[in-house]
PDB file of C-alpha atoms and ligand atoms in Angstrom:
ATOM      1  CA  MET U 298     110.314 122.644 143.353  1.00 44.00           C
ATOM      2  CA  THR U 299     110.375 125.833 141.684  1.00 47.00           C
ATOM      3  CA  THR U 300     113.138 128.362 141.529  1.00 61.00           C
ATOM      4  CA  SER U 301     112.955 131.640 140.899  1.00 75.00           C
ATOM      5  CA  PHE U 302     114.997 133.325 137.950  1.00 90.00           C
ATOM      6  CA  GLU U 303     114.594 136.878 138.700  1.00 95.00           C
ATOM      7  CA  LYS U 304     116.739 138.853 136.686  1.00 97.00           C
ATOM      8  CA  THR U 305     119.722 141.073 138.665  1.00 97.00           C
ATOM      9  CA  PRO U 306     118.933 144.069 139.092  1.00 96.00           C
ATOM     10  CA  GLY U 307     119.356 146.990 136.156  1.00 96.00           C
ATOM     11  CA  TRP U 308     119.841 144.057 133.575  1.00 98.00           C
ATOM     12  CA  LEU U 309     119.472 144.741 129.967  1.00 98.00           C
ATOM     13  CA  ASP U 310     118.285 142.436 128.056  1.00 98.00           C
ATOM     14  CA  TRP U 311     119.494 142.003 124.522  1.00 98.00           C
ATOM     15  CA  TYR U 312     118.464 144.586 121.495  1.00 98.00           C
ATOM     16  CA  ALA U 313     115.169 143.307 119.522  1.00 97.00           C
ATOM     17  CA  GLY U 314     115.155 143.923 115.850  1.00 96.00           C
ATOM     18  CA  PRO U 315     119.068 145.418 114.810  1.00 98.00           C
ATOM     19  CA  SER U 316     119.334 146.841 111.939  1.00 98.00           C
ATOM     20  CA  ARG U 317     121.169 145.367 109.232  1.00 97.00           C
ATOM     21  CA  PRO U 318     124.912 146.199 108.532  1.00 97.00           C
ATOM     22  CA  ARG U 319     126.141 147.991 106.259  1.00 96.00           C
ATOM     23  CA  PHE U 320     129.056 146.024 106.303  1.00 94.00           C
ATOM     24  CA  GLN U 321     129.341 143.450 103.297  1.00 92.00           C
ATOM     25  CA  MET U 322     130.511 140.346 105.494  1.00 95.00           C
ATOM     26  CA  PRO U 323     133.049 138.067 103.448  1.00 98.00           C
ATOM     27  CA  GLU U 324     131.683 135.242 102.921  1.00 98.00           C
ATOM     28  CA  GLY U 325     131.845 132.302 105.441  1.00 98.00           C
ATOM     29  CA  ALA U 326     132.094 134.827 107.724  1.00 98.00           C
ATOM     30  CA  VAL U 327     132.247 133.401 111.953  1.00 99.00           C
ATOM     31  CA  ASP U 328     131.009 134.834 115.139  1.00 99.00           C
ATOM     32  CA  ALA U 329     133.811 133.676 116.844  1.00 99.00           C
ATOM     33  CA  HIS U 330     132.201 135.083 120.349  1.00 98.00           C
ATOM     34  CA  CYS U 331     128.720 134.739 121.490  1.00 99.00           C
ATOM     35  CA  HIS U 332     126.515 132.740 124.145  1.00 98.00           C
ATOM     36  CA  VAL U 333     123.083 131.247 124.961  1.00 98.00           C
ATOM     37  CA  PHE U 334     121.343 132.116 128.168  1.00 98.00           C
ATOM     38  CA  GLY U 335     118.689 128.902 128.930  1.00 96.00           C
ATOM     39  CA  PRO U 336     116.224 129.296 128.394  1.00 97.00           C
ATOM     40  CA  LYS U 337     115.696 129.080 131.687  1.00 96.00           C
ATOM     41  CA  ASP U 338     112.645 127.010 131.690  1.00 96.00           C
ATOM     42  CA  ALA U 339     115.127 124.350 129.809  1.00 97.00           C
ATOM     43  CA  PHE U 340     118.444 124.821 130.826  1.00 98.00           C
ATOM     44  CA  PRO U 341     118.347 126.718 134.461  1.00 97.00           C
ATOM     45  CA  PHE U 342     121.061 128.704 135.561  1.00 98.00           C
ATOM     46  CA  ALA U 343     124.046 127.162 137.909  1.00 97.00           C
ATOM     47  CA  PRO U 344     123.324 128.012 141.731  1.00 96.00           C
ATOM     48  CA  GLU U 345     126.802 129.243 141.498  1.00 96.00           C
ATOM     49  CA  ARG U 346     126.223 132.352 139.139  1.00 97.00           C
ATOM     50  CA  LYS U 347     127.262 135.807 139.771  1.00 97.00           C
ATOM     51  CA  TYR U 348     124.465 137.621 137.625  1.00 98.00           C
ATOM     52  CA  THR U 349     120.668 135.872 136.124  1.00 98.00           C
ATOM     53  CA  PRO U 350     120.118 136.993 132.840  1.00 98.00           C
ATOM     54  CA  CYS U 351     117.640 137.081 130.182  1.00 98.00           C
ATOM     55  CA  ASP U 352     116.608 133.954 128.023  1.00 98.00           C
ATOM     56  CA  ALA U 353     118.721 134.108 125.252  1.00 98.00           C
ATOM     57  CA  SER U 354     117.898 130.800 123.255  1.00 98.00           C
ATOM     58  CA  LYS U 355     120.149 128.825 120.363  1.00 98.00           C
ATOM     59  CA  ASP U 356     117.102 129.955 117.799  1.00 98.00           C
ATOM     60  CA  GLN U 357     117.436 133.709 118.616  1.00 98.00           C
ATOM     61  CA  LEU U 358     121.339 133.262 118.252  1.00 98.00           C
ATOM     62  CA  PHE U 359     120.950 131.605 114.832  1.00 98.00           C
ATOM     63  CA  GLU U 360     118.364 134.014 113.681  1.00 98.00           C
ATOM     64  CA  LEU U 361     120.663 136.672 114.469  1.00 98.00           C
ATOM     65  CA  ARG U 362     123.566 134.711 112.660  1.00 98.00           C
ATOM     66  CA  ASP U 363     121.487 135.047 109.290  1.00 98.00           C
ATOM     67  CA  HIS U 364     120.142 138.815 109.868  1.00 98.00           C
ATOM     68  CA  LEU U 365     123.960 139.779 110.125  1.00 98.00           C
ATOM     69  CA  GLY U 366     125.393 137.827 107.665  1.00 98.00           C
ATOM     70  CA  PHE U 367     127.510 135.591 109.680  1.00 98.00           C
ATOM     71  CA  THR U 368     127.841 131.811 108.361  1.00 98.00           C
ATOM     72  CA  ARG U 369     129.132 130.184 111.487  1.00 98.00           C
ATOM     73  CA  ASN U 370     129.292 130.849 115.518  1.00 99.00           C
ATOM     74  CA  VAL U 371     131.446 129.958 118.383  1.00 99.00           C
ATOM     75  CA  VAL U 372     129.426 129.588 121.443  1.00 99.00           C
ATOM     76  CA  VAL U 373     131.359 130.212 124.748  1.00 98.00           C
ATOM     77  CA  GLN U 374     130.015 128.618 127.693  1.00 98.00           C
ATOM     78  CA  ALA U 375     128.313 131.977 129.828  1.00 98.00           C
ATOM     79  CA  THR U 376     129.033 132.111 133.365  1.00 98.00           C
ATOM     80  CA  CYS U 377     125.192 131.727 134.285  1.00 98.00           C
ATOM     81  CA  HIS U 378     125.721 128.482 133.561  1.00 98.00           C
ATOM     82  CA  GLY U 379     128.927 127.666 135.823  1.00 97.00           C
ATOM     83  CA  ALA U 380     130.235 123.862 134.337  1.00 97.00           C
ATOM     84  CA  ASP U 381     126.483 122.552 133.198  1.00 98.00           C
ATOM     85  CA  ASN U 382     127.482 123.055 129.468  1.00 98.00           C
ATOM     86  CA  SER U 383     124.162 121.583 127.974  1.00 98.00           C
ATOM     87  CA  ALA U 384     122.847 125.017 126.595  1.00 98.00           C
ATOM     88  CA  MET U 385     125.949 125.103 125.026  1.00 98.00           C
ATOM     89  CA  ALA U 386     126.223 122.103 123.535  1.00 98.00           C
ATOM     90  CA  ASP U 387     122.599 121.302 122.440  1.00 98.00           C
ATOM     91  CA  ALA U 388     123.182 124.463 120.482  1.00 98.00           C
ATOM     92  CA  LEU U 389     126.099 123.349 118.649  1.00 98.00           C
ATOM     93  CA  ARG U 390     124.056 119.967 118.170  1.00 98.00           C
ATOM     94  CA  SER U 391     121.304 121.784 116.579  1.00 98.00           C
ATOM     95  CA  SER U 392     123.255 123.559 114.254  1.00 98.00           C
ATOM     96  CA  GLY U 393     123.782 121.357 111.781  1.00 98.00           C
ATOM     97  CA  GLY U 394     127.869 121.689 112.165  1.00 98.00           C
ATOM     98  CA  LEU U 395     127.579 125.655 111.835  1.00 98.00           C
ATOM     99  CA  ALA U 396     128.657 125.914 115.562  1.00 99.00           C
ATOM    100  CA  ARG U 397     131.585 125.323 117.465  1.00 98.00           C
ATOM    101  CA  GLY U 398     131.914 125.687 120.902  1.00 98.00           C
ATOM    102  CA  VAL U 399     134.049 126.564 124.062  1.00 99.00           C
ATOM    103  CA  ALA U 400     132.968 124.726 127.788  1.00 98.00           C
ATOM    104  CA  THR U 401     133.831 125.511 131.002  1.00 98.00           C
ATOM    105  CA  LEU U 402     134.961 122.106 133.672  1.00 98.00           C
ATOM    106  CA  ARG U 403     135.582 121.025 136.295  1.00 96.00           C
ATOM    107  CA  PRO U 404     138.810 118.882 137.088  1.00 95.00           C
ATOM    108  CA  ASP U 405     136.642 115.846 137.801  1.00 95.00           C
ATOM    109  CA  VAL U 406     135.404 115.859 134.107  1.00 96.00           C
ATOM    110  CA  SER U 407     134.828 112.010 133.150  1.00 96.00           C
ATOM    111  CA  ASP U 408     136.618 110.981 129.668  1.00 96.00           C
ATOM    112  CA  ALA U 409     133.147 110.041 128.741  1.00 97.00           C
ATOM    113  CA  GLU U 410     132.126 113.547 128.916  1.00 97.00           C
ATOM    114  CA  LEU U 411     135.171 115.114 127.643  1.00 98.00           C
ATOM    115  CA  ARG U 412     134.328 112.614 124.161  1.00 98.00           C
ATOM    116  CA  GLU U 413     130.794 113.558 124.287  1.00 98.00           C
ATOM    117  CA  LEU U 414     131.639 117.396 123.979  1.00 98.00           C
ATOM    118  CA  HIS U 415     134.069 116.907 121.389  1.00 98.00           C
ATOM    119  CA  GLU U 416     131.435 114.748 119.705  1.00 98.00           C
ATOM    120  CA  ALA U 417     129.020 118.248 119.733  1.00 98.00           C
ATOM    121  CA  GLY U 418     131.621 120.464 118.640  1.00 98.00           C
ATOM    122  CA  VAL U 419     133.452 121.706 121.733  1.00 98.00           C
ATOM    123  CA  ARG U 420     137.384 122.556 121.099  1.00 98.00           C
ATOM    124  CA  GLY U 421     138.006 124.786 123.757  1.00 98.00           C
ATOM    125  CA  VAL U 422     138.068 125.370 127.563  1.00 98.00           C
ATOM    126  CA  ARG U 423     137.509 128.816 129.343  1.00 98.00           C
ATOM    127  CA  PHE U 424     139.480 130.175 132.146  1.00 98.00           C
ATOM    128  CA  ASN U 425     137.893 132.902 133.570  1.00 97.00           C
ATOM    129  CA  PHE U 426     139.494 135.156 136.125  1.00 97.00           C
ATOM    130  CA  VAL U 427     137.064 137.966 136.232  1.00 96.00           C
ATOM    131  CA  LYS U 428     136.113 138.053 140.074  1.00 95.00           C
ATOM    132  CA  ARG U 429     133.141 139.682 139.288  1.00 96.00           C
ATOM    133  CA  LEU U 430     132.118 136.458 137.471  1.00 96.00           C
ATOM    134  CA  VAL U 431     133.462 133.629 138.975  1.00 95.00           C
ATOM    135  CA  ASP U 432     135.164 132.622 142.355  1.00 93.00           C
ATOM    136  CA  ALA U 433     138.825 131.737 141.806  1.00 89.00           C
ATOM    137  CA  ALA U 434     139.702 128.149 140.447  1.00 88.00           C
ATOM    138  CA  PRO U 435     142.643 126.969 142.081  1.00 92.00           C
ATOM    139  CA  ARG U 436     145.610 127.099 139.593  1.00 95.00           C
ATOM    140  CA  GLN U 437     146.693 123.290 139.821  1.00 96.00           C
ATOM    141  CA  ASP U 438     142.939 122.158 138.788  1.00 96.00           C
ATOM    142  CA  LEU U 439     143.359 124.796 135.529  1.00 96.00           C
ATOM    143  CA  ARG U 440     147.112 122.842 134.631  1.00 97.00           C
ATOM    144  CA  ASP U 441     144.888 119.423 135.121  1.00 97.00           C
ATOM    145  CA  ILE U 442     142.453 120.099 133.021  1.00 98.00           C
ATOM    146  CA  ALA U 443     144.261 121.569 130.309  1.00 98.00           C
ATOM    147  CA  GLU U 444     146.570 118.565 130.205  1.00 97.00           C
ATOM    148  CA  ARG U 445     143.771 116.754 129.832  1.00 97.00           C
ATOM    149  CA  ILE U 446     141.782 118.529 126.611  1.00 98.00           C
ATOM    150  CA  ALA U 447     146.076 118.484 125.105  1.00 97.00           C
ATOM    151  CA  PRO U 448     144.760 115.297 123.220  1.00 97.00           C
ATOM    152  CA  TYR U 449     141.704 116.520 121.675  1.00 97.00           C
ATOM    153  CA  GLY U 450     143.443 119.244 120.080  1.00 97.00           C
ATOM    154  CA  TRP U 451     141.504 121.685 122.165  1.00 98.00           C
ATOM    155  CA  HIS U 452     142.942 125.519 123.067  1.00 98.00           C
ATOM    156  CA  VAL U 453     142.426 127.186 126.460  1.00 98.00           C
ATOM    157  CA  VAL U 454     140.169 130.421 126.292  1.00 98.00           C
ATOM    158  CA  VAL U 455     141.054 133.096 129.009  1.00 98.00           C
ATOM    159  CA  TYR U 456     139.188 135.931 130.587  1.00 98.00           C
ATOM    160  CA  PHE U 457     141.352 138.286 132.539  1.00 97.00           C
ATOM    161  CA  GLU U 458     141.118 141.878 133.476  1.00 97.00           C
ATOM    162  CA  ALA U 459     144.223 144.068 132.362  1.00 97.00           C
ATOM    163  CA  ALA U 460     145.203 144.675 135.714  1.00 96.00           C
ATOM    164  CA  ASP U 461     145.593 141.106 136.410  1.00 97.00           C
ATOM    165  CA  LEU U 462     148.054 139.902 133.564  1.00 98.00           C
ATOM    166  CA  VAL U 463     151.371 140.627 135.396  1.00 97.00           C
ATOM    167  CA  GLY U 464     150.244 138.113 137.969  1.00 97.00           C
ATOM    168  CA  LEU U 465     148.547 135.545 135.405  1.00 97.00           C
ATOM    169  CA  ARG U 466     151.577 135.830 132.659  1.00 98.00           C
ATOM    170  CA  ASP U 467     154.106 133.182 133.830  1.00 98.00           C
ATOM    171  CA  PHE U 468     151.412 130.609 134.545  1.00 98.00           C
ATOM    172  CA  LEU U 469     148.907 131.108 131.384  1.00 98.00           C
ATOM    173  CA  LEU U 470     152.749 131.120 129.274  1.00 98.00           C
ATOM    174  CA  SER U 471     152.837 127.407 131.516  1.00 97.00           C
ATOM    175  CA  ILE U 472     150.043 126.361 129.564  1.00 98.00           C
ATOM    176  CA  PRO U 473     150.573 123.564 127.202  1.00 96.00           C
ATOM    177  CA  VAL U 474     147.666 124.203 124.676  1.00 98.00           C
ATOM    178  CA  PRO U 475     147.329 127.684 122.729  1.00 98.00           C
ATOM    179  CA  LEU U 476     145.754 130.539 124.273  1.00 98.00           C
ATOM    180  CA  VAL U 477     142.812 132.761 123.428  1.00 98.00           C
ATOM    181  CA  ILE U 478     142.273 135.951 125.317  1.00 98.00           C
ATOM    182  CA  ASP U 479     139.270 137.234 125.793  1.00 98.00           C
ATOM    183  CA  HIS U 480     138.130 141.084 125.096  1.00 98.00           C
ATOM    184  CA  MET U 481     141.928 142.345 124.322  1.00 98.00           C
ATOM    185  CA  GLY U 482     142.726 141.697 127.962  1.00 98.00           C
ATOM    186  CA  ARG U 483     140.182 144.252 128.708  1.00 98.00           C
ATOM    187  CA  PRO U 484     142.240 147.473 127.986  1.00 98.00           C
ATOM    188  CA  ASP U 485     142.052 150.530 129.881  1.00 98.00           C
ATOM    189  CA  VAL U 486     141.136 152.850 126.808  1.00 98.00           C
ATOM    190  CA  THR U 487     141.461 156.024 128.285  1.00 98.00           C
ATOM    191  CA  LYS U 488     145.287 155.328 128.001  1.00 98.00           C
ATOM    192  CA  ASP U 489     147.782 155.360 125.102  1.00 98.00           C
ATOM    193  CA  PRO U 490     147.421 152.593 123.290  1.00 97.00           C
ATOM    194  CA  TYR U 491     151.096 153.154 122.657  1.00 97.00           C
ATOM    195  CA  GLY U 492     151.673 153.349 126.213  1.00 97.00           C
ATOM    196  CA  PRO U 493     153.059 150.623 128.559  1.00 97.00           C
ATOM    197  CA  GLU U 494     150.253 148.999 129.819  1.00 96.00           C
ATOM    198  CA  PHE U 495     148.655 147.930 126.268  1.00 98.00           C
ATOM    199  CA  GLY U 496     152.245 147.424 125.826  1.00 98.00           C
ATOM    200  CA  ALA U 497     152.567 144.543 128.446  1.00 97.00           C
ATOM    201  CA  PHE U 498     149.295 142.846 126.900  1.00 98.00           C
ATOM    202  CA  LEU U 499     151.367 143.171 123.110  1.00 98.00           C
ATOM    203  CA  ASP U 500     154.102 141.518 125.140  1.00 98.00           C
ATOM    204  CA  PHE U 501     152.463 138.910 126.567  1.00 98.00           C
ATOM    205  CA  VAL U 502     150.756 137.854 122.784  1.00 98.00           C
ATOM    206  CA  ARG U 503     154.057 138.428 121.338  1.00 98.00           C
ATOM    207  CA  ALA U 504     155.675 135.632 124.068  1.00 98.00           C
ATOM    208  CA  ARG U 505     154.074 132.834 122.349  1.00 98.00           C
ATOM    209  CA  PRO U 506     153.156 132.060 118.340  1.00 98.00           C
ATOM    210  CA  ASP U 507     150.082 130.084 119.617  1.00 98.00           C
ATOM    211  CA  ILE U 508     148.419 133.073 121.563  1.00 98.00           C
ATOM    212  CA  TRP U 509     145.660 134.504 119.899  1.00 98.00           C
ATOM    213  CA  CYS U 510     143.492 137.530 120.662  1.00 98.00           C
ATOM    214  CA  LYS U 511     139.747 138.592 120.050  1.00 98.00           C
ATOM    215  CA  VAL U 512     139.329 142.134 119.214  1.00 98.00           C
ATOM    216  CA  THR U 513     135.896 141.853 120.843  1.00 98.00           C
ATOM    217  CA  CYS U 514     133.519 143.779 123.185  1.00 98.00           C
ATOM    218  CA  PRO U 515     134.369 147.941 122.162  1.00 98.00           C
ATOM    219  CA  GLU U 516     130.811 148.040 123.631  1.00 98.00           C
ATOM    220  CA  ARG U 517     131.909 146.856 126.853  1.00 98.00           C
ATOM    221  CA  LEU U 518     135.627 148.633 127.071  1.00 98.00           C
ATOM    222  CA  SER U 519     134.174 151.919 125.114  1.00 98.00           C
ATOM    223  CA  VAL U 520     134.364 155.358 127.474  1.00 98.00           C
ATOM    224  CA  SER U 521     133.508 157.733 125.810  1.00 96.00           C
ATOM    225  CA  GLY U 522     131.361 155.601 123.153  1.00 95.00           C
ATOM    226  CA  PRO U 523     129.327 156.772 121.287  1.00 97.00           C
ATOM    227  CA  PRO U 524     127.235 153.509 121.475  1.00 97.00           C
ATOM    228  CA  ALA U 525     126.272 151.535 118.471  1.00 98.00           C
ATOM    229  CA  LEU U 526     122.849 152.814 118.683  1.00 97.00           C
ATOM    230  CA  ASP U 527     120.522 155.106 116.542  1.00 97.00           C
ATOM    231  CA  GLY U 528     122.251 155.009 113.278  1.00 96.00           C
ATOM    232  CA  GLU U 529     125.554 155.299 114.485  1.00 97.00           C
ATOM    233  CA  GLN U 530     128.194 154.534 111.933  1.00 94.00           C
ATOM    234  CA  SER U 531     131.371 155.211 113.764  1.00 95.00           C
ATOM    235  CA  ALA U 532     130.454 153.417 117.061  1.00 97.00           C
ATOM    236  CA  TYR U 533     133.068 153.021 120.139  1.00 98.00           C
ATOM    237  CA  ARG U 534     135.871 155.369 118.768  1.00 98.00           C
ATOM    238  CA  ASP U 535     137.819 155.042 121.827  1.00 98.00           C
ATOM    239  CA  VAL U 536     138.609 151.554 121.418  1.00 98.00           C
ATOM    240  CA  VAL U 537     139.522 151.707 117.735  1.00 98.00           C
ATOM    241  CA  PRO U 538     143.003 152.167 118.133  1.00 98.00           C
ATOM    242  CA  PHE U 539     143.760 149.195 120.982  1.00 98.00           C
ATOM    243  CA  ALA U 540     141.934 147.007 118.470  1.00 98.00           C
ATOM    244  CA  ARG U 541     143.613 148.293 115.135  1.00 98.00           C
ATOM    245  CA  ARG U 542     146.935 148.025 116.795  1.00 98.00           C
ATOM    246  CA  VAL U 543     146.223 143.976 117.393  1.00 98.00           C
ATOM    247  CA  VAL U 544     144.856 143.224 114.209  1.00 98.00           C
ATOM    248  CA  GLU U 545     147.781 145.042 112.053  1.00 97.00           C
ATOM    249  CA  GLU U 546     150.329 143.056 114.246  1.00 98.00           C
ATOM    250  CA  PHE U 547     148.679 140.044 114.473  1.00 98.00           C
ATOM    251  CA  PRO U 548     146.471 139.209 111.354  1.00 98.00           C
ATOM    252  CA  ASP U 549     146.966 135.527 111.560  1.00 98.00           C
ATOM    253  CA  ARG U 550     146.006 135.242 115.431  1.00 98.00           C
ATOM    254  CA  VAL U 551     142.656 137.749 116.068  1.00 99.00           C
ATOM    255  CA  LEU U 552     138.933 136.725 116.333  1.00 99.00           C
ATOM    256  CA  TRP U 553     135.791 138.701 116.431  1.00 98.00           C
ATOM    257  CA  GLY U 554     132.742 137.684 117.724  1.00 98.00           C
ATOM    258  CA  THR U 555     129.336 139.702 118.791  1.00 98.00           C
ATOM    259  CA  ASP U 556     129.607 139.177 122.237  1.00 98.00           C
ATOM    260  CA  TRP U 557     125.420 138.246 122.157  1.00 98.00           C
ATOM    261  CA  PRO U 558     123.508 138.733 124.171  1.00 98.00           C
ATOM    262  CA  HIS U 559     125.947 140.847 125.874  1.00 98.00           C
ATOM    263  CA  PRO U 560     125.893 140.155 129.609  1.00 98.00           C
ATOM    264  CA  ASN U 561     126.396 142.723 132.099  1.00 98.00           C
ATOM    265  CA  LEU U 562     126.048 145.820 130.169  1.00 98.00           C
ATOM    266  CA  ALA U 563     125.337 148.676 132.324  1.00 95.00           C
ATOM    267  CA  THR U 564     125.066 151.423 130.351  1.00 96.00           C
ATOM    268  CA  HIS U 565     123.505 150.540 126.895  1.00 97.00           C
ATOM    269  CA  MET U 566     122.672 147.591 124.837  1.00 98.00           C
ATOM    270  CA  PRO U 567     123.828 147.520 121.550  1.00 98.00           C
ATOM    271  CA  ASP U 568     121.897 147.483 117.908  1.00 98.00           C
ATOM    272  CA  ASP U 569     124.529 144.623 116.944  1.00 98.00           C
ATOM    273  CA  GLY U 570     123.983 145.483 113.442  1.00 98.00           C
ATOM    274  CA  LEU U 571     126.075 148.472 113.977  1.00 98.00           C
ATOM    275  CA  LEU U 572     128.065 146.701 116.194  1.00 98.00           C
ATOM    276  CA  VAL U 573     129.321 144.859 113.332  1.00 98.00           C
ATOM    277  CA  ASP U 574     130.084 148.101 111.033  1.00 97.00           C
ATOM    278  CA  PHE U 575     132.479 148.631 113.662  1.00 97.00           C
ATOM    279  CA  ILE U 576     134.915 145.921 112.294  1.00 98.00           C
ATOM    280  CA  PRO U 577     136.315 147.862 108.749  1.00 98.00           C
ATOM    281  CA  GLY U 578     137.628 150.406 111.583  1.00 97.00           C
ATOM    282  CA  ILE U 579     139.856 148.143 112.965  1.00 98.00           C
ATOM    283  CA  ALA U 580     140.483 145.514 109.904  1.00 98.00           C
ATOM    284  CA  PRO U 581     140.573 148.698 107.271  1.00 97.00           C
ATOM    285  CA  THR U 582     141.545 145.878 104.418  1.00 98.00           C
ATOM    286  CA  PRO U 583     139.416 143.261 102.373  1.00 98.00           C
ATOM    287  CA  GLU U 584     142.274 140.618 103.265  1.00 98.00           C
ATOM    288  CA  LEU U 585     142.853 141.435 107.145  1.00 98.00           C
ATOM    289  CA  ARG U 586     138.799 140.885 107.156  1.00 98.00           C
ATOM    290  CA  GLN U 587     138.893 137.609 105.245  1.00 98.00           C
ATOM    291  CA  ARG U 588     141.570 136.692 107.682  1.00 98.00           C
ATOM    292  CA  LEU U 589     139.778 138.187 110.965  1.00 98.00           C
ATOM    293  CA  LEU U 590     136.045 136.797 109.908  1.00 98.00           C
ATOM    294  CA  VAL U 591     137.320 133.757 108.384  1.00 98.00           C
ATOM    295  CA  ASP U 592     140.371 132.133 107.772  1.00 98.00           C
ATOM    296  CA  ASN U 593     141.625 132.518 110.886  1.00 98.00           C
ATOM    297  CA  PRO U 594     138.515 131.218 113.037  1.00 98.00           C
ATOM    298  CA  MET U 595     138.272 128.439 110.168  1.00 98.00           C
ATOM    299  CA  ARG U 596     141.681 127.538 111.209  1.00 98.00           C
ATOM    300  CA  LEU U 597     141.013 127.340 114.986  1.00 98.00           C
ATOM    301  CA  TYR U 598     137.748 125.744 115.162  1.00 98.00           C
ATOM    302  CA  TRP U 599     137.195 123.948 111.777  1.00 98.00           C
ATOM    303  CA  PRO U 600     140.740 122.535 110.963  1.00 95.00           C
ATOM    304  CA  GLU U 601     139.558 119.910 109.319  1.00 94.00           C
ATOM    305  CA  ALA U 602     137.448 122.122 106.429  1.00 93.00           C
ATOM    306  CA  GLY U 603     140.603 123.762 105.496  1.00 79.00           C
TER     307      GLY U 603
HETATM  308  O1  LIG G1925     132.253 141.170 130.819  1.00 71.64           O
HETATM  309  C1  LIG G1925     131.406 140.358 131.104  1.00 71.64           C
HETATM  310  O2  LIG G1925     130.254 140.615 132.333  1.00 71.64           O
HETATM  311  C2  LIG G1925     131.290 139.189 130.408  1.00 71.64           C
HETATM  312  C3  LIG G1925     130.619 137.383 131.161  1.00 71.64           C
HETATM  313  C4  LIG G1925     130.908 136.268 130.606  1.00 71.64           C
HETATM  314  C5  LIG G1925     130.320 135.321 130.773  1.00 71.64           C
HETATM  315  O3  LIG G1925     129.415 135.626 131.567  1.00 71.64           O
HETATM  316  O4  LIG G1925     130.706 134.453 130.244  1.00 71.64           O
HETATM  317  O5  LIG G1925     131.446 136.059 129.236  1.00 71.64           O
HETATM  318  C6  LIG G1925     131.477 137.376 128.935  1.00 71.64           C
HETATM  319  O6  LIG G1925     132.852 137.520 127.427  1.00 71.64           O
HETATM  320  C7  LIG G1925     131.692 139.094 129.253  1.00 71.64           C
END
C-alpha cells in the first residue's frame, strides 16, 4: 500500500541556508525545543495527524545544531507523529548522547516501552491541549500517564492557548511531576505584558517552584514582527517584553529552543541564525544567558552531568 503524504496546502518548509548567528552562544548550549519530521519514507506520519509537513530529518537537525553553535538538542515529539515516538527516539539514539527527548504516550503504554524510551533518552511526556493540533485527551488518562512516568524522574511538557489556562490551572497544578510550559503559554502580545492576562500566566508559574517555562517561539507569537529575515538584527520586538519578564523573574526555570522546523507557520519561515540573535534581547546579561541556555536545560535533561 502506498500512502500519500502530500504536504498541507500552504505549508512552509524550514529555511535552507540560515545565517550564522552574530550572538556568541555560551559553551555547551542546549536547543531545548525542536522536532524531527519523518523522513516520511522511514517514519510515516500518524493517521490521526492534523497536518502533513515536509521532511525534517535528524541529520538536518544535527547539522543546524552545529551551524548555530548549540551542543545539544531536546527533541520534542511533534503531533504529526501522534504517539509513535520512533522518529524522535531514533534521533536520540543517533546523537551520541547529545539529544534527549519528550514523548507522547497513550495510557496503555507498556512498562517495557517506557523503559526503552528512557534508555533512548526520553525525559518527559507532552500533554497537548491546542485544539488545532490534537483531539482532547481525557484528563484521567493524562493523570494516569503522569503517575506512570513519575518513577522515571520525567516531567510533563504542556502546550496550551492562553485563553485555556483558566480552565486547566487546577488540573495542571495537581500533576505530581514538574511541569514545563511551551512557548510562554502563548500570550497575546498585542496586550500589555504587565496586564491581567499575562499576570495570570505568571501567577501560575509562581504557584509551584517546579514549573518551568520555555521562552520560545517569538516567530509564532509575534504580530508586528519584524520577522527574522534579511539580516534583521532585532526581530519580533513585540515579544521581547513578555519573554524578558519571564527570564528576569524565573532565571532558574527558563529554557530556550529554536522550535525548528517550525510547524504550521503561516506568514514566513524564520532564518534560524537570526532567530538565535533574538536571545540577547530577552536575556540581557551573560549570567542570564548561561542559565537559560546551559545550566537550566542541563539540570532538567542531563542531571547526571552536573
Ligand atoms: O503551534 C504549533 O503548530 C506547534 C505544533 C507542534 C507540533 O505539532 O508538535 O509543536 C509546537 O511546538 C508548536
